[in-house]
Amino acid sequence: MAQVTLDTIRKSFGDTHILHGISCAIRDGEFIVVVGPSGCGKSTLLRIVAGLETATSGSITIGDRDVTKLEPKDRDIAMVFQNYALYPHMSVADNMAYGLKNRGMPKAEIDIRVKQAADILQLGPYLARKPKQLSGGQRQRVAMGRAIVREPKLFLFDEPLSNLDAKLRVQMRVEIKKLQQRLGVTALYVTHDQVEAMTMADRLIVLKDGQAEQIGAPLELYARPETIFVAGFIGSPAMNLLPGEITEGGAVRLTCGPTLELIEPIPNSAGRKVLLGVRPEHLSVRPGGTFALTVDLVEALGADTLVYATLADGTAFTARLDGAQVVARGDNLALSPTQALHVFDAETGKRVN
Amino acid sequence: MTPASSAKAPFQNKLLPLMLLLPQLLITLVFFYWPSVQAVQQSLYIEDPFGLSSEFAGLANFTALFKDARYVDAFLRSLFFSAAVAGISLSLSLLLAVCADRVVRGATAYKTLLLLPYAIAPALAGITWMFVVHPSIGIVGRAFIAMGIEWNYLLNGNQAMGLVIFAAAWKQISYNFIFFLAGLQSIPQSLMEAAAIDGAGPAKRFRDIVFPLLSPTAFFLLVVNIVYAFFETFGVIHAVTSGGPSKSTEILVYKVYSDGVVGLDIGGSAAQSVILMVIVIALTFVQFRYVERKVHY
């Protein structure tokens, strides 16, 4: 258990810059998820924290120690890999014990720790088996077990659930989060799945092209995305982003027609090009509503209904309406926003209001 | 055949697959089964020196062999020779493969150069090394003599043995190298990283992770190398030492040749080749039985 500080971590390969100075102070016991599209540098960041790659510049502190120049084994971390990286020729018990043996722990104590980990992860009956005799979910748990027997200061997870099927993924997601809360170990978790990110994280780091777009609690990011990228990335279905410009009175006039008043008008910005963000779930049917739509496709999910439609000028628009709605393809629908709108500068992509 | 498996068969009638297999079957039949059967048959007869008549002798050829001290010597020599060849070529090629696996820049060039010796016939490999170490015309041979070593493999049996072992092992290194390199590259990088986080340094990672995962490959190669040393090294020995000096490099396969073709003891030579055949069958059996099963990943 420890607090972890990442200070302006940069990584470049020649002229290719992978990470542009990531900083983050992680509190003791916090679950931090690094999320972003593939190629954003999130795995590189994790590997730098693990010590498997060296940062071009910047420093990492785990607990009170600067570990920037230390070998992986001296950092007091444990890592769960995407492909689990279990040693195929060792039994489940040996897989978990290997790291302890290398540190010269007495055999009796190793046995106790392995037994405890196996109990927590329900691996008791499988201790003598080889990894190839286990199912995907069980292998995942062995990888977890190998991490927890070490009782490290920091857990690192590199997309640990992406090799599992959808149902198991949800189940393991809950198990990992529970386990981390129970052990109270600081964790850094990398994923490209925004649902995983939202559900597991105490705080999220949204990474894009090697830059931290925003760092904050999941609901903070949902309620107040700081950039267009975060707005589009967090939330499913994705936020509708409509082009427009600011009027004299500080409202937004959309290119597709309607003008929307904001709760807090934007002063002194008349003519500024912006994108207006409306979450699909923050809309309701209202006769004469702001957005006049023609329905293209309806997905009725029971609890709610997803409506894929087009605006008068052909812009695609998604709405998520409560309950089962009687809507069909070709219908005309009028919707009004029910919550605060998001306004982003069209050029910089930064939040305006 | 069950209906399910016959439904999968790509051929409707049986004639076409037979026709397609026929050339290979003919080659195997003419060049393998026929001589093998003849060898077994000849090993049971004793032929007169002029090849005019032969008479059935039962297992007399075999019992004579095992009473012959020179045959037993050749047998032990073969064991030593093949152990040395397999040991040297396996360890050197593993070392080279581990090095090549780490090289990033120019890796293809290194690999190609390391593979080249495999393209050379055993006899040529022997001749090449003979030119290098020949006591009067070879660079290395003359250097040995200049250093004061009494180097003459034409007279010294131990030196001759060392030379043929070296030439035979050198040629096999490339073959082993390919398999070891492929084996090393099939070990996921994340395993090494996991071991590094688990506190294992490079040497310990090699001992605990790499070597156990390579062991099926190593065992397979061990069998292949023994077979190679027992049989295919005839060319090396024939070209470099012709089994001499005074039979000090005469291994089993060379004795088959010298007794049969040179000494014209057809029955005895055939009995020797039958014994060699049994050894090869046993080795192949061991390989299929244990190697196929021991693969970990």
XYZ file of C-alpha atoms in Angstrom, chain A residues 14-332:
319
model
C 13.650 8.776 -31.946
C 11.321 11.398 -33.352
C 8.179 9.481 -32.442
C 6.724 10.796 -29.228
C 4.580 8.261 -27.416
C 3.937 10.075 -24.137
C 4.001 13.857 -23.751
C 4.498 14.365 -20.050
C 1.950 12.486 -17.942
C 1.604 13.579 -14.326
C -0.678 12.080 -11.738
C -0.682 11.771 -7.966
C -2.315 8.472 -6.959
C -3.555 8.217 -3.400
C -2.961 5.231 -1.157
C -5.424 2.470 -2.030
C -6.832 4.275 -5.018
C -7.973 2.412 -8.176
C -6.814 4.398 -11.186
C -7.876 3.365 -14.672
C -5.975 4.554 -17.713
C -8.320 4.456 -20.670
C -7.918 5.430 -24.285
C -8.086 4.118 -27.844
C -5.406 1.706 -29.064
C -2.110 3.420 -29.758
C -2.686 6.196 -27.231
C 0.310 5.102 -25.138
C -1.576 3.639 -22.190
C 0.265 0.292 -22.205
C 3.589 2.098 -22.579
C 2.747 4.185 -19.515
C 1.977 1.047 -17.523
C 5.174 -0.663 -18.672
C 7.188 2.384 -17.654
C 5.649 2.259 -14.185
C 6.465 -1.480 -14.074
C 10.047 -0.810 -15.117
C 9.791 -2.946 -18.263
C 10.538 0.168 -20.296
C 12.456 3.265 -19.344
C 10.968 6.740 -19.591
C 12.803 9.272 -21.714
C 12.316 11.746 -18.898
C 10.217 12.185 -15.770
C 10.158 10.309 -12.490
C 8.066 7.729 -10.630
C 7.722 7.478 -6.868
C 6.129 4.476 -5.152
C 5.641 5.015 -1.427
C 8.556 7.178 -0.410
C 11.012 5.715 -2.894
C 12.010 7.126 -6.253
C 11.890 3.975 -8.393
C 12.607 5.634 -11.747
C 15.947 3.876 -12.162
C 15.149 0.623 -10.351
C 14.712 -2.807 -11.961
C 11.134 -4.207 -12.074
C 11.902 -6.672 -9.278
C 13.035 -3.901 -6.925
C 9.922 -1.758 -7.367
C 7.641 -3.828 -5.150
C 4.929 -4.109 -7.792
C 2.938 -6.978 -9.276
C 1.533 -7.071 -12.760
C -1.319 -8.961 -14.411
C -0.751 -9.361 -18.136
C -3.288 -9.410 -20.942
C -2.328 -12.975 -21.904
C -1.823 -13.810 -18.185
C 1.820 -14.847 -18.846
C 1.526 -17.921 -16.640
C 4.573 -20.215 -16.674
C 3.203 -23.148 -18.718
C 5.519 -25.773 -17.213
C 4.705 -24.941 -13.592
C 1.675 -25.916 -11.560
C -0.760 -23.286 -10.343
C 0.867 -23.363 -6.903
C 4.371 -23.004 -8.372
C 3.234 -20.159 -10.580
C 2.085 -18.262 -7.523
C 5.106 -19.235 -5.434
C 7.795 -18.404 -7.999
C 8.137 -14.735 -7.085
C 8.286 -15.568 -3.374
C 10.926 -18.276 -3.892
C 13.080 -15.843 -5.833
C 12.957 -13.493 -2.874
C 14.182 -16.233 -0.575
C 11.047 -16.533 1.529
C 10.933 -19.625 3.794
C 8.924 -22.481 2.284
C 6.455 -22.681 5.173
C 5.488 -19.048 4.723
C 5.199 -19.431 0.944
C 2.780 -22.329 1.477
C 0.642 -20.243 3.816
C 0.472 -17.328 1.408
C -0.321 -19.498 -1.614
C -3.017 -21.257 0.367
C -4.547 -17.934 1.408
C -4.515 -16.578 -2.140
C -6.037 -19.825 -3.426
C -8.821 -19.535 -0.850
C -9.595 -15.947 -1.774
C -9.673 -16.795 -5.488
C -11.359 -20.208 -5.115
C -8.384 -21.921 -6.719
C -7.948 -24.526 -3.971
C -8.872 -27.586 -6.088
C -6.607 -26.527 -8.969
C -3.292 -25.926 -7.187
C -1.645 -29.011 -8.687
C -2.845 -28.385 -12.243
C -0.913 -26.876 -15.106
C -2.218 -23.643 -16.654
C -3.283 -25.372 -19.872
C -5.706 -27.537 -17.872
C -7.604 -24.451 -16.706
C -10.354 -22.372 -18.296
C -9.796 -18.752 -19.282
C -11.412 -17.419 -16.129
C -9.375 -19.725 -13.912
C -6.131 -18.696 -15.618
C -7.110 -15.106 -15.036
C -7.515 -15.883 -11.363
C -4.121 -17.589 -11.183
C -2.589 -14.457 -12.682
C -4.365 -12.463 -9.978
C -3.147 -14.925 -7.363
C 0.435 -14.529 -8.510
C 0.021 -10.790 -8.010
C -1.584 -10.893 -4.572
C 0.728 -13.447 -2.868
C 3.511 -10.938 -3.253
C 1.579 -8.344 -1.219
C 3.047 -5.570 -3.355
C 2.707 -1.836 -2.930
C 1.129 -1.427 -6.348
C -0.950 -3.621 -8.689
C -0.585 -3.113 -12.404
C -3.194 -4.490 -14.784
C -2.637 -4.545 -18.543
C -6.055 -5.103 -20.132
C -6.513 -8.241 -18.032
C -10.074 -8.941 -19.144
C -9.814 -8.541 -22.895
C -9.198 -12.252 -23.541
C -12.390 -13.326 -21.738
C -15.885 -13.678 -23.136
C -18.443 -10.975 -22.376
C -20.166 -12.679 -19.470
C -16.967 -13.698 -17.704
C -15.581 -10.240 -18.241
C -18.418 -8.648 -16.264
C -17.983 -11.222 -13.515
C -14.203 -10.808 -13.272
C -14.574 -7.035 -13.377
C -16.586 -7.197 -10.182
C -14.182 -9.728 -8.608
C -11.092 -7.649 -9.316
C -12.671 -4.514 -7.938
C -13.866 -6.298 -4.792
C -10.475 -7.874 -4.252
C -8.700 -4.565 -4.641
C -11.034 -2.911 -2.135
C -10.558 -5.758 0.297
C -6.757 -5.706 0.061
C -6.595 -1.929 -0.133
C -3.665 -2.019 -2.562
C -3.136 0.908 -4.904
C -3.893 -0.153 -8.472
C -3.172 1.117 -11.948
C -5.406 -0.514 -14.554
C -5.154 -0.097 -18.314
C -8.092 -0.735 -20.634
C -9.640 0.459 -23.865
C -13.131 -0.450 -22.657
C -14.933 2.613 -21.350
C -17.536 0.563 -19.445
C -14.726 -1.232 -17.578
C -13.123 2.134 -16.946
C -16.312 3.779 -15.644
C -17.313 0.898 -13.382
C -13.955 0.103 -11.791
C -12.172 3.396 -11.412
C -11.963 5.665 -8.424
C -10.391 8.048 -10.879
C -9.854 7.859 -14.619
C -7.016 9.074 -16.781
C -8.283 9.517 -20.335
C -5.296 9.270 -22.646
C -5.205 10.366 -26.276
C -2.085 10.513 -28.457
C 0.136 10.362 -25.390
C -1.569 13.217 -23.591
C -3.820 13.084 -20.552
C -7.018 14.695 -21.811
C -8.644 14.673 -18.404
C -8.112 13.100 -14.987
C -11.043 12.731 -12.615
C -13.742 10.590 -11.064
C -15.905 8.722 -13.598
C -19.023 10.776 -12.926
C -17.035 13.992 -13.012
C -15.840 13.095 -16.489
C -19.345 12.150 -17.516
C -20.938 15.321 -16.163
C -18.240 17.766 -17.235
C -15.960 16.458 -19.992
C -13.162 18.948 -20.561
C -12.586 18.113 -24.208
C -14.538 16.897 -27.235
C -12.555 13.637 -27.109
C -13.548 12.864 -23.520
C -17.144 13.876 -24.308
C -17.281 11.400 -27.166
C -15.328 8.645 -25.389
C -17.152 8.492 -22.048
C -20.787 7.437 -22.208
C -22.552 4.988 -24.444
C -24.073 5.644 -26.913
C -21.670 8.523 -27.559
C -22.642 12.132 -27.052
C -24.191 13.959 -30.033
C -21.885 16.755 -31.171
C -23.512 19.380 -33.395
C -21.700 22.288 -35.075
C -22.842 25.870 -34.511
C -21.747 29.320 -33.363
C -22.255 31.638 -30.400
C -24.841 34.428 -30.840
C -24.759 38.035 -29.539
C -26.776 36.969 -26.541
C -24.384 34.116 -25.621
C -26.662 31.318 -26.910
C -25.701 28.655 -29.484
C -27.120 28.772 -33.009
C -26.748 25.380 -34.631
C -25.845 25.005 -38.300
C -28.868 22.731 -38.673
C -31.316 25.490 -37.616
C -32.393 25.825 -34.002
C -30.891 28.220 -31.477
C -30.416 26.932 -27.918
C -30.330 29.185 -24.862
C -27.814 28.157 -22.216
C -28.349 28.333 -18.460
C -25.214 30.465 -18.214
C -24.809 32.429 -21.455
C -21.313 32.633 -22.895
C -20.227 36.279 -22.847
C -18.200 38.191 -25.470
C -17.879 35.331 -27.927
C -20.277 36.199 -30.726
C -19.426 34.328 -33.925
C -17.129 31.788 -32.244
C -17.400 28.362 -33.899
C -18.395 25.701 -31.390
C -19.664 22.131 -31.068
C -22.726 21.615 -28.928
C -22.820 18.341 -26.980
C -26.085 16.646 -26.060
C -26.042 13.226 -24.362
C -28.515 10.790 -25.965
C -30.011 10.026 -22.544
C -30.609 13.703 -21.741
C -33.475 14.119 -24.193
C -37.190 13.722 -24.003
C -40.075 13.760 -26.466
C -41.841 17.109 -26.466
C -44.246 18.411 -29.139
C -42.560 21.322 -30.854
C -39.203 20.358 -29.226
C -35.834 21.742 -30.233
C -34.647 18.894 -32.444
C -36.915 17.763 -35.293
C -35.835 14.279 -36.343
C -36.669 11.563 -38.814
C -36.202 8.105 -37.264
C -33.875 5.702 -39.150
C -33.598 2.791 -36.739
C -35.017 1.799 -33.384
C -33.399 -0.550 -30.857
C -35.860 -1.417 -28.111
C -33.930 -2.744 -25.111
C -36.875 -2.903 -22.718
C -35.520 -0.618 -20.044
C -34.908 2.014 -22.655
C -35.135 2.604 -26.378
C -32.278 3.722 -28.617
C -33.376 5.887 -31.507
C -30.995 6.502 -34.417
C -32.301 9.451 -36.435
C -31.287 12.295 -38.746
C -31.831 16.023 -38.298
C -33.412 18.182 -41.020
C -29.978 18.839 -42.622
C -28.999 15.148 -42.580
C -26.793 15.132 -39.450
C -26.949 11.814 -37.575
C -28.408 12.013 -34.072
C -28.871 9.420 -31.334
C -31.386 9.483 -28.507
C -31.936 7.136 -25.604
C -35.539 7.341 -24.421
C -36.957 5.884 -21.247
C -38.975 2.666 -21.312
C -40.527 1.065 -24.345
C -41.505 3.776 -26.782
C -43.817 3.382 -29.714
C -41.480 4.711 -32.384
C -40.938 3.271 -35.833
C -38.667 3.901 -38.791
C -39.762 6.971 -40.771
C -41.544 8.639 -37.838
C -41.015 12.319 -37.201
